[in-house]
PDB file of C-alpha atoms in Angstrom:
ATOM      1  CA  UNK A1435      80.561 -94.500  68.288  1.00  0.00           C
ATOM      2  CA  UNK A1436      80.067 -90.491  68.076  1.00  0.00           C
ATOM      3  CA  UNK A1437      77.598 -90.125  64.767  1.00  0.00           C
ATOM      4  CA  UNK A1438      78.141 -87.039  62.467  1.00  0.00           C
ATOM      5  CA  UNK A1439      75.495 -84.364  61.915  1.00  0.00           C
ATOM      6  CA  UNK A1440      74.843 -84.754  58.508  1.00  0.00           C
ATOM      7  CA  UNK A1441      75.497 -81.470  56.823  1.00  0.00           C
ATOM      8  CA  UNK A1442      72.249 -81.061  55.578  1.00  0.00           C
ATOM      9  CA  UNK A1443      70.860 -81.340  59.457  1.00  0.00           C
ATOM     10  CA  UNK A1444      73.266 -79.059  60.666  1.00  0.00           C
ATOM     11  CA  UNK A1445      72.511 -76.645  58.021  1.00  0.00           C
ATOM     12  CA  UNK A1446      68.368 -76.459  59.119  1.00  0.00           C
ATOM     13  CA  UNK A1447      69.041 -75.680  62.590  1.00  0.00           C
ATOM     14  CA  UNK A1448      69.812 -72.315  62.606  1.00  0.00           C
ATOM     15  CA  UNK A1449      66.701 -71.728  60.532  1.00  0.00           C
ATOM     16  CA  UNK A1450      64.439 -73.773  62.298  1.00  0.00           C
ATOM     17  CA  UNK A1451      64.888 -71.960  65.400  1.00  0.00           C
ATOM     18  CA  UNK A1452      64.907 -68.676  64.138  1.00  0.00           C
ATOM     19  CA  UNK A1453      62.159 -68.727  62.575  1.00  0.00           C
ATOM     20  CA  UNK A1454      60.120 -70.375  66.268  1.00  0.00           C
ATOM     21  CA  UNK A1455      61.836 -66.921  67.654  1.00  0.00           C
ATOM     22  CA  UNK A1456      60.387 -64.626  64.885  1.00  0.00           C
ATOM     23  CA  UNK A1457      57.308 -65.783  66.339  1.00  0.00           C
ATOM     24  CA  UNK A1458      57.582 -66.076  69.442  1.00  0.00           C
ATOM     25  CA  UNK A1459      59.220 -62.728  70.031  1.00  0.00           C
ATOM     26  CA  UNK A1460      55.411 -61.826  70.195  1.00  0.00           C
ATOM     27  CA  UNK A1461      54.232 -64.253  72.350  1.00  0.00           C
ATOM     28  CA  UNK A1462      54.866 -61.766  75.470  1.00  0.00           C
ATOM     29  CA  UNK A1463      52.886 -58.457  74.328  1.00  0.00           C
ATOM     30  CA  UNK A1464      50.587 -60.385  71.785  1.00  0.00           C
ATOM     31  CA  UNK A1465      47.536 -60.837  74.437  1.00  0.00           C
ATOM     32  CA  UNK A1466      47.785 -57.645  76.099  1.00  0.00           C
ATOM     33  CA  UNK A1467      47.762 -56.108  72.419  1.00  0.00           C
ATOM     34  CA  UNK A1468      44.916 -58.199  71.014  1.00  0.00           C
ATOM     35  CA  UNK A1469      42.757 -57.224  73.829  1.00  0.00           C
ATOM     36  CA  UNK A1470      42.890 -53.852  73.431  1.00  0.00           C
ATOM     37  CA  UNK A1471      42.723 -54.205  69.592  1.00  0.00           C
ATOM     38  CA  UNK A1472      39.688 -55.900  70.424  1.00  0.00           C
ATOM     39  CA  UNK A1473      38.131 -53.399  72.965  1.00  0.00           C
ATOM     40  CA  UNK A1474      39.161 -50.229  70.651  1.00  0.00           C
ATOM     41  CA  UNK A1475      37.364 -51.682  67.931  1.00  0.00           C
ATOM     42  CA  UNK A1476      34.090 -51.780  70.329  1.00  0.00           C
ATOM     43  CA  UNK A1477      33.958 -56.062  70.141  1.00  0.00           C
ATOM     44  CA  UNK A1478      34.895 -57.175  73.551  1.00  0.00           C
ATOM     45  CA  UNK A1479      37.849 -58.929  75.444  1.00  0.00           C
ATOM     46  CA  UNK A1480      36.292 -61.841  74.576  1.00  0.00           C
ATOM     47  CA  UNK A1481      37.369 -60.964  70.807  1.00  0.00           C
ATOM     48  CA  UNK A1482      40.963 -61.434  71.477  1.00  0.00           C
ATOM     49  CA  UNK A1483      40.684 -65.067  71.541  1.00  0.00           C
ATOM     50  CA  UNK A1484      39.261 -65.197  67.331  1.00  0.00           C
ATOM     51  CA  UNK A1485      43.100 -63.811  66.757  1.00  0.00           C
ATOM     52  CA  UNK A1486      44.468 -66.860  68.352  1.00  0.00           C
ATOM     53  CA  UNK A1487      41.842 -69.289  66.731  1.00  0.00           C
ATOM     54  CA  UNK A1488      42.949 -67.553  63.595  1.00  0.00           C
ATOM     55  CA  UNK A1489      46.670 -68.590  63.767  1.00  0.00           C
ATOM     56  CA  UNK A1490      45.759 -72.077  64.497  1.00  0.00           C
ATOM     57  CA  UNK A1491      43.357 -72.146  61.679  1.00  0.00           C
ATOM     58  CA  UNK A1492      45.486 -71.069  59.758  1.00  0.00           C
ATOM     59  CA  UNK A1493      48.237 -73.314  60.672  1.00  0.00           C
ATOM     60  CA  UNK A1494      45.815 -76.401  60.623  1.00  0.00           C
ATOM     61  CA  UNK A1495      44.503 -75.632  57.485  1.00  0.00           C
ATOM     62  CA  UNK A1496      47.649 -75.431  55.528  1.00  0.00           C
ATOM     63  CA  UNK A1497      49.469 -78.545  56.903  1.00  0.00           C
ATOM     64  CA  UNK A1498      47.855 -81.153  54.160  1.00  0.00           C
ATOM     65  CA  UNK A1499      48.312 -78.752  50.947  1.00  0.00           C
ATOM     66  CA  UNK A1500      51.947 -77.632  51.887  1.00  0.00           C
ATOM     67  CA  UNK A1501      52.965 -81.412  52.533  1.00  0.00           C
ATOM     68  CA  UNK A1502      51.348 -81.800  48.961  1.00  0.00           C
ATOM     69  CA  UNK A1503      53.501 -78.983  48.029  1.00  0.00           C
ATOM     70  CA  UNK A1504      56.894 -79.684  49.293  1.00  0.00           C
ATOM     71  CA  UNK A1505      56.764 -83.186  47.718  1.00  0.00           C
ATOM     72  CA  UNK A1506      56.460 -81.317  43.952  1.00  0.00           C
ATOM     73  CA  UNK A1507      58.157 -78.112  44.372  1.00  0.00           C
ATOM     74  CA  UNK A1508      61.873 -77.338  45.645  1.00  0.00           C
ATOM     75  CA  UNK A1509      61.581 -77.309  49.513  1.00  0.00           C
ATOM     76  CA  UNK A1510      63.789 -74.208  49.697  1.00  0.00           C
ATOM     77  CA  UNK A1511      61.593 -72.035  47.808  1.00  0.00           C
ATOM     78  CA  UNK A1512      58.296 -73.559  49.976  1.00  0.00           C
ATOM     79  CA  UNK A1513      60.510 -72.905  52.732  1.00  0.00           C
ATOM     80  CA  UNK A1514      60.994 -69.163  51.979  1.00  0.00           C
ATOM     81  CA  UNK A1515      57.346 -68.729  51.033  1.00  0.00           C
ATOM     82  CA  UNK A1516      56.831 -69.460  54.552  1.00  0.00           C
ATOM     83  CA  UNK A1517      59.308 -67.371  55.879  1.00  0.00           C
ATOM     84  CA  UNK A1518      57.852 -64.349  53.278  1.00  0.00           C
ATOM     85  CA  UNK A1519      53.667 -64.958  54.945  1.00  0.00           C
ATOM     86  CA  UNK A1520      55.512 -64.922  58.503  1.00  0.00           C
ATOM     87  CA  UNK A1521      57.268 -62.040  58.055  1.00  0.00           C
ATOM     88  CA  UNK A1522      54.189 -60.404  56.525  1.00  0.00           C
ATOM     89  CA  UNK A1523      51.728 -61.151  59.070  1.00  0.00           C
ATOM     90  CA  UNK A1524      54.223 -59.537  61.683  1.00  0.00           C
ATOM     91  CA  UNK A1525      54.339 -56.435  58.736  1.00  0.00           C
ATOM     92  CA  UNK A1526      50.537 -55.679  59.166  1.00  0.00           C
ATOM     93  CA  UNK A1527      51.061 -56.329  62.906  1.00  0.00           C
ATOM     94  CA  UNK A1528      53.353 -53.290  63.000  1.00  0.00           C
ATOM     95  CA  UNK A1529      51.471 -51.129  60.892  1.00  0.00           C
ATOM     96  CA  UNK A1530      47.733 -51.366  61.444  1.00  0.00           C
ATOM     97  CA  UNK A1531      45.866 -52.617  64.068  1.00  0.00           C
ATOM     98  CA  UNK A1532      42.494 -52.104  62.795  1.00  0.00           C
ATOM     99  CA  UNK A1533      40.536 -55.247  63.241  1.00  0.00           C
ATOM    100  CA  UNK A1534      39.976 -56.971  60.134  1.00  0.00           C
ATOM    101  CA  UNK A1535      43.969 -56.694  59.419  1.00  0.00           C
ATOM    102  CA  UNK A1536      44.620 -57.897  62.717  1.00  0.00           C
ATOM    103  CA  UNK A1537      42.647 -61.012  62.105  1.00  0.00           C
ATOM    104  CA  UNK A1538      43.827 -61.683  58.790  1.00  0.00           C
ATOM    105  CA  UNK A1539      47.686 -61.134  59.795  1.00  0.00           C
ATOM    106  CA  UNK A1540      47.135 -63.712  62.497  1.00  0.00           C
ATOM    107  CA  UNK A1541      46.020 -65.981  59.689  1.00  0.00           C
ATOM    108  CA  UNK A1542      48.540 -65.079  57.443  1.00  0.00           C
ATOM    109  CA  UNK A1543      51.341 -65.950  60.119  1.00  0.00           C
ATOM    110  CA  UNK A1544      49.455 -69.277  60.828  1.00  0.00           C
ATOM    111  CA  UNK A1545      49.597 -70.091  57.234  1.00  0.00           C
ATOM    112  CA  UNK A1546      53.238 -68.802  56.953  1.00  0.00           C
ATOM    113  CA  UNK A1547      54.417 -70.704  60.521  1.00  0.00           C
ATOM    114  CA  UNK A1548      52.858 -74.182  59.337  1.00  0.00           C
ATOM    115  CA  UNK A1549      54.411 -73.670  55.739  1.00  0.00           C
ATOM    116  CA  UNK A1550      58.135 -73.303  57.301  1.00  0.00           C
ATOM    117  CA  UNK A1551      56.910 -76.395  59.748  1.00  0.00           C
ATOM    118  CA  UNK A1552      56.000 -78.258  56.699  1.00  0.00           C
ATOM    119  CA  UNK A1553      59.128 -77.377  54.629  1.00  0.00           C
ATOM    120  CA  UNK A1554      61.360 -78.238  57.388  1.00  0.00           C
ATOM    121  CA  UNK A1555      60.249 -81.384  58.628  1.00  0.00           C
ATOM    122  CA  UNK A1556      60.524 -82.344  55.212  1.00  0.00           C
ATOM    123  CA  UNK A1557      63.790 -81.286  54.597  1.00  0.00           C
ATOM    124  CA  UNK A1558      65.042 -82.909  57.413  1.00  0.00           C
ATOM    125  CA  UNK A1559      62.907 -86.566  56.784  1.00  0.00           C
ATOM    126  CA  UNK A1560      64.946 -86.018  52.870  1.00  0.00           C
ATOM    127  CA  UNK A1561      68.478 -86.010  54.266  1.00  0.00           C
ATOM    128  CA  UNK A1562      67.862 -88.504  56.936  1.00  0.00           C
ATOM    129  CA  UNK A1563      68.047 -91.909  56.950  1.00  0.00           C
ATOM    130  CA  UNK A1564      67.400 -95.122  59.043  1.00  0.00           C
ATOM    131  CA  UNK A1565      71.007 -94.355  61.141  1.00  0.00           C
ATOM    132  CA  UNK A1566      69.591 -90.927  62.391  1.00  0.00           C
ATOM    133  CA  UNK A1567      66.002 -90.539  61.824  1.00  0.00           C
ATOM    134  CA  UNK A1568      66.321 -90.150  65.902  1.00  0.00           C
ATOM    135  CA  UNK A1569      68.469 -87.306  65.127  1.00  0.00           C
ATOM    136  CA  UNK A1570      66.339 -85.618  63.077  1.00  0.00           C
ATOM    137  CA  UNK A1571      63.388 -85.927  65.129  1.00  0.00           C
ATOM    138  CA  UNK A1572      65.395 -84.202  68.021  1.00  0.00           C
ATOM    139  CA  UNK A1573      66.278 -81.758  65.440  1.00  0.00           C
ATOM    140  CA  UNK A1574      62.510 -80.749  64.878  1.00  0.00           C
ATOM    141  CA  UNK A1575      61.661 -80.764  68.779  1.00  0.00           C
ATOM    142  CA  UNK A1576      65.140 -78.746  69.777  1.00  0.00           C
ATOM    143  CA  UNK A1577      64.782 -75.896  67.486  1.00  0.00           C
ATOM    144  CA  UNK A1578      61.340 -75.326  68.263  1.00  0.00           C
ATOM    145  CA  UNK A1579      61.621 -75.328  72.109  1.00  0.00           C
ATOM    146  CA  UNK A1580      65.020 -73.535  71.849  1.00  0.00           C
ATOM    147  CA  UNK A1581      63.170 -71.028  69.060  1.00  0.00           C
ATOM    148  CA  UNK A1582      59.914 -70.569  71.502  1.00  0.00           C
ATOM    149  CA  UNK A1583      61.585 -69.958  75.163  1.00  0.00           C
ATOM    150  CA  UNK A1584      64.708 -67.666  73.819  1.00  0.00           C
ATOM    151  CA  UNK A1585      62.056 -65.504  71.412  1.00  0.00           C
ATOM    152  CA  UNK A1586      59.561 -65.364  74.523  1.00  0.00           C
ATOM    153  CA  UNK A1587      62.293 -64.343  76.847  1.00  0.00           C
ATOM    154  CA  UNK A1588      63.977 -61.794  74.207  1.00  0.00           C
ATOM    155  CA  UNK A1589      60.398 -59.852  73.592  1.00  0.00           C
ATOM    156  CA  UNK A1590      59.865 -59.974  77.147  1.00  0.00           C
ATOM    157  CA  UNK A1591      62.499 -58.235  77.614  1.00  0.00           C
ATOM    158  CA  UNK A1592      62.654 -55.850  74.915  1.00  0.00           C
ATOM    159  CA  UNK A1593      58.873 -54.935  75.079  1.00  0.00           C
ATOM    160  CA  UNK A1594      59.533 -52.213  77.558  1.00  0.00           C
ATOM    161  CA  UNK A1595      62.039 -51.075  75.641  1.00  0.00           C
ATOM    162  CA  UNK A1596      61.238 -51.224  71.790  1.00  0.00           C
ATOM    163  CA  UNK A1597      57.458 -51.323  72.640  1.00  0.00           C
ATOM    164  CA  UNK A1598      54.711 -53.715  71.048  1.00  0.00           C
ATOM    165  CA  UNK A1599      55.396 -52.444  67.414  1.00  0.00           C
ATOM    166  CA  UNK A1600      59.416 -52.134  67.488  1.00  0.00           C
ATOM    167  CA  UNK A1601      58.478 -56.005  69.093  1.00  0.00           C
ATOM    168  CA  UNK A1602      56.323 -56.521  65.947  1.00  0.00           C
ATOM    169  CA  UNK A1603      59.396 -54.823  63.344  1.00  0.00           C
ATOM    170  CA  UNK A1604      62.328 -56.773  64.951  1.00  0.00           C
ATOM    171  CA  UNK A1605      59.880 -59.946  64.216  1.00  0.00           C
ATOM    172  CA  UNK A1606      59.332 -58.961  60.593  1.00  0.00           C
ATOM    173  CA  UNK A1607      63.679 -58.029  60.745  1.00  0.00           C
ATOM    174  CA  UNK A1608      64.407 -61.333  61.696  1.00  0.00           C
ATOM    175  CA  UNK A1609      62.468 -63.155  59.144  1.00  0.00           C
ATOM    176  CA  UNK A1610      63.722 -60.415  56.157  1.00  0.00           C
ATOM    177  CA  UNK A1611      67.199 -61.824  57.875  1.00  0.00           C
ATOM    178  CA  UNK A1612      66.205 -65.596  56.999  1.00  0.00           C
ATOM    179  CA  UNK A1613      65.143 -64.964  53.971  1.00  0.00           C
ATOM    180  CA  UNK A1614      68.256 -63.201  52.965  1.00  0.00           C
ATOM    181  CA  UNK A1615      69.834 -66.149  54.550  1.00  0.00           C
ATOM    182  CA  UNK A1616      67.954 -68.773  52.695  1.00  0.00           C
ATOM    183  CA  UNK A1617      68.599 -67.283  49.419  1.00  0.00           C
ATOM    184  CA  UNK A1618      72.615 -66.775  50.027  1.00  0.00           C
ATOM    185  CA  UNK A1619      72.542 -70.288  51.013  1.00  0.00           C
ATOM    186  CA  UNK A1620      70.393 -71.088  47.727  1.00  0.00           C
ATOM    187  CA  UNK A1621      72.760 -69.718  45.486  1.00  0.00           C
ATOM    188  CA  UNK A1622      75.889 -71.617  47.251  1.00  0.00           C
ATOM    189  CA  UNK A1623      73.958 -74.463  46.168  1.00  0.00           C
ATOM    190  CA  UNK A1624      73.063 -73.565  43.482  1.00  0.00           C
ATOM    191  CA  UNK A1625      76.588 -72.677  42.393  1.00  0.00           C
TER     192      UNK A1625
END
């Protein structure tokens, strides 16, 4: 028999995948522009690879303390914390590309990026149960391919266009857009 997207699930999806695209919207100017960030700041190409290490730090080092978090604090508002340090690391992105604010937005976005990981898995391991735990897994591995290769392939194409800061801007646009989301949908609840 056909099973039923729990509401809940079907709810998460949209997010989930929008916020993969906010970052990967980046993902097709972000070497090109971290190499010369790197060069114009007198370090060498070499450099551009400490922004990437950043991110991942970033996201490595906040997995434990958010899973911590979500487990004592309302998902939704761990979830839109994330969404808020995303959206900000894209902010400095557009703004300033002097080094040091360069390396910490790549940080902050790692941090914000592993928060909404966090927050959603959880989320989605909360409403589920032994009948579609499958589900839910798909869930998690849908949104994020369907979030990475449709964000990739929109700043691809748009980076000739809007150019590596309107790239940056529509990044930091989508995630104010989520947020905005979030908290409509928070107050439905809520209501």
């Amino acid at each position: 028999p056909h099973r039923r997207t729990l509401p809940c699930l079907a709810q998460i999806n949209p997010l989930r995948l929008v916020t993969v695209l906010m970052e990967s919207l980046m993902a097709p100017v972000l070497p090109q522009y971290l190499t010369q960030v790197a060069i114009e700041s007198g370090a060498s190409e070499s450099w551009s690879s400490y922004f990437f290490t950043l991110y991942f730090v970033g996201f490595a080092a906040t997995l434990l303390p958010v899973s911590r978090l979500v487990e004592v604090y309302d998902i939704r508002k761990v979830l839109g914390v994330g969404v808020l340090l995303s959206a900000a690391g894209c902010l400095l992105l557009a703004y300033d590309s002097q080094l040091i604010t360069v390396l910490v937005a790549r940080f902050i976005s790692g941090v914000g990026q592993a928060t909404i990981f966090i927050a959603v898995q959880g989320y989605i391991l909360r409403c589920s149960d032994q009948s579609n735990k499958t589900q839910a897994a798909g869930i998690i591995v849908f949104c994020f391919n369907a979030g990475f290769i449709s964000g990739a392939a929109i700043g691809a194409l748009l980076a000739d266009t809007v150019g590596v800061q309107g790239i940056f801007m529509l990044s930091v646009l989508v995630g104010g857009l989520m947020y905005q989301c979030m908290l409509y949908q928070s107050s439905d609840a809520d209501e």
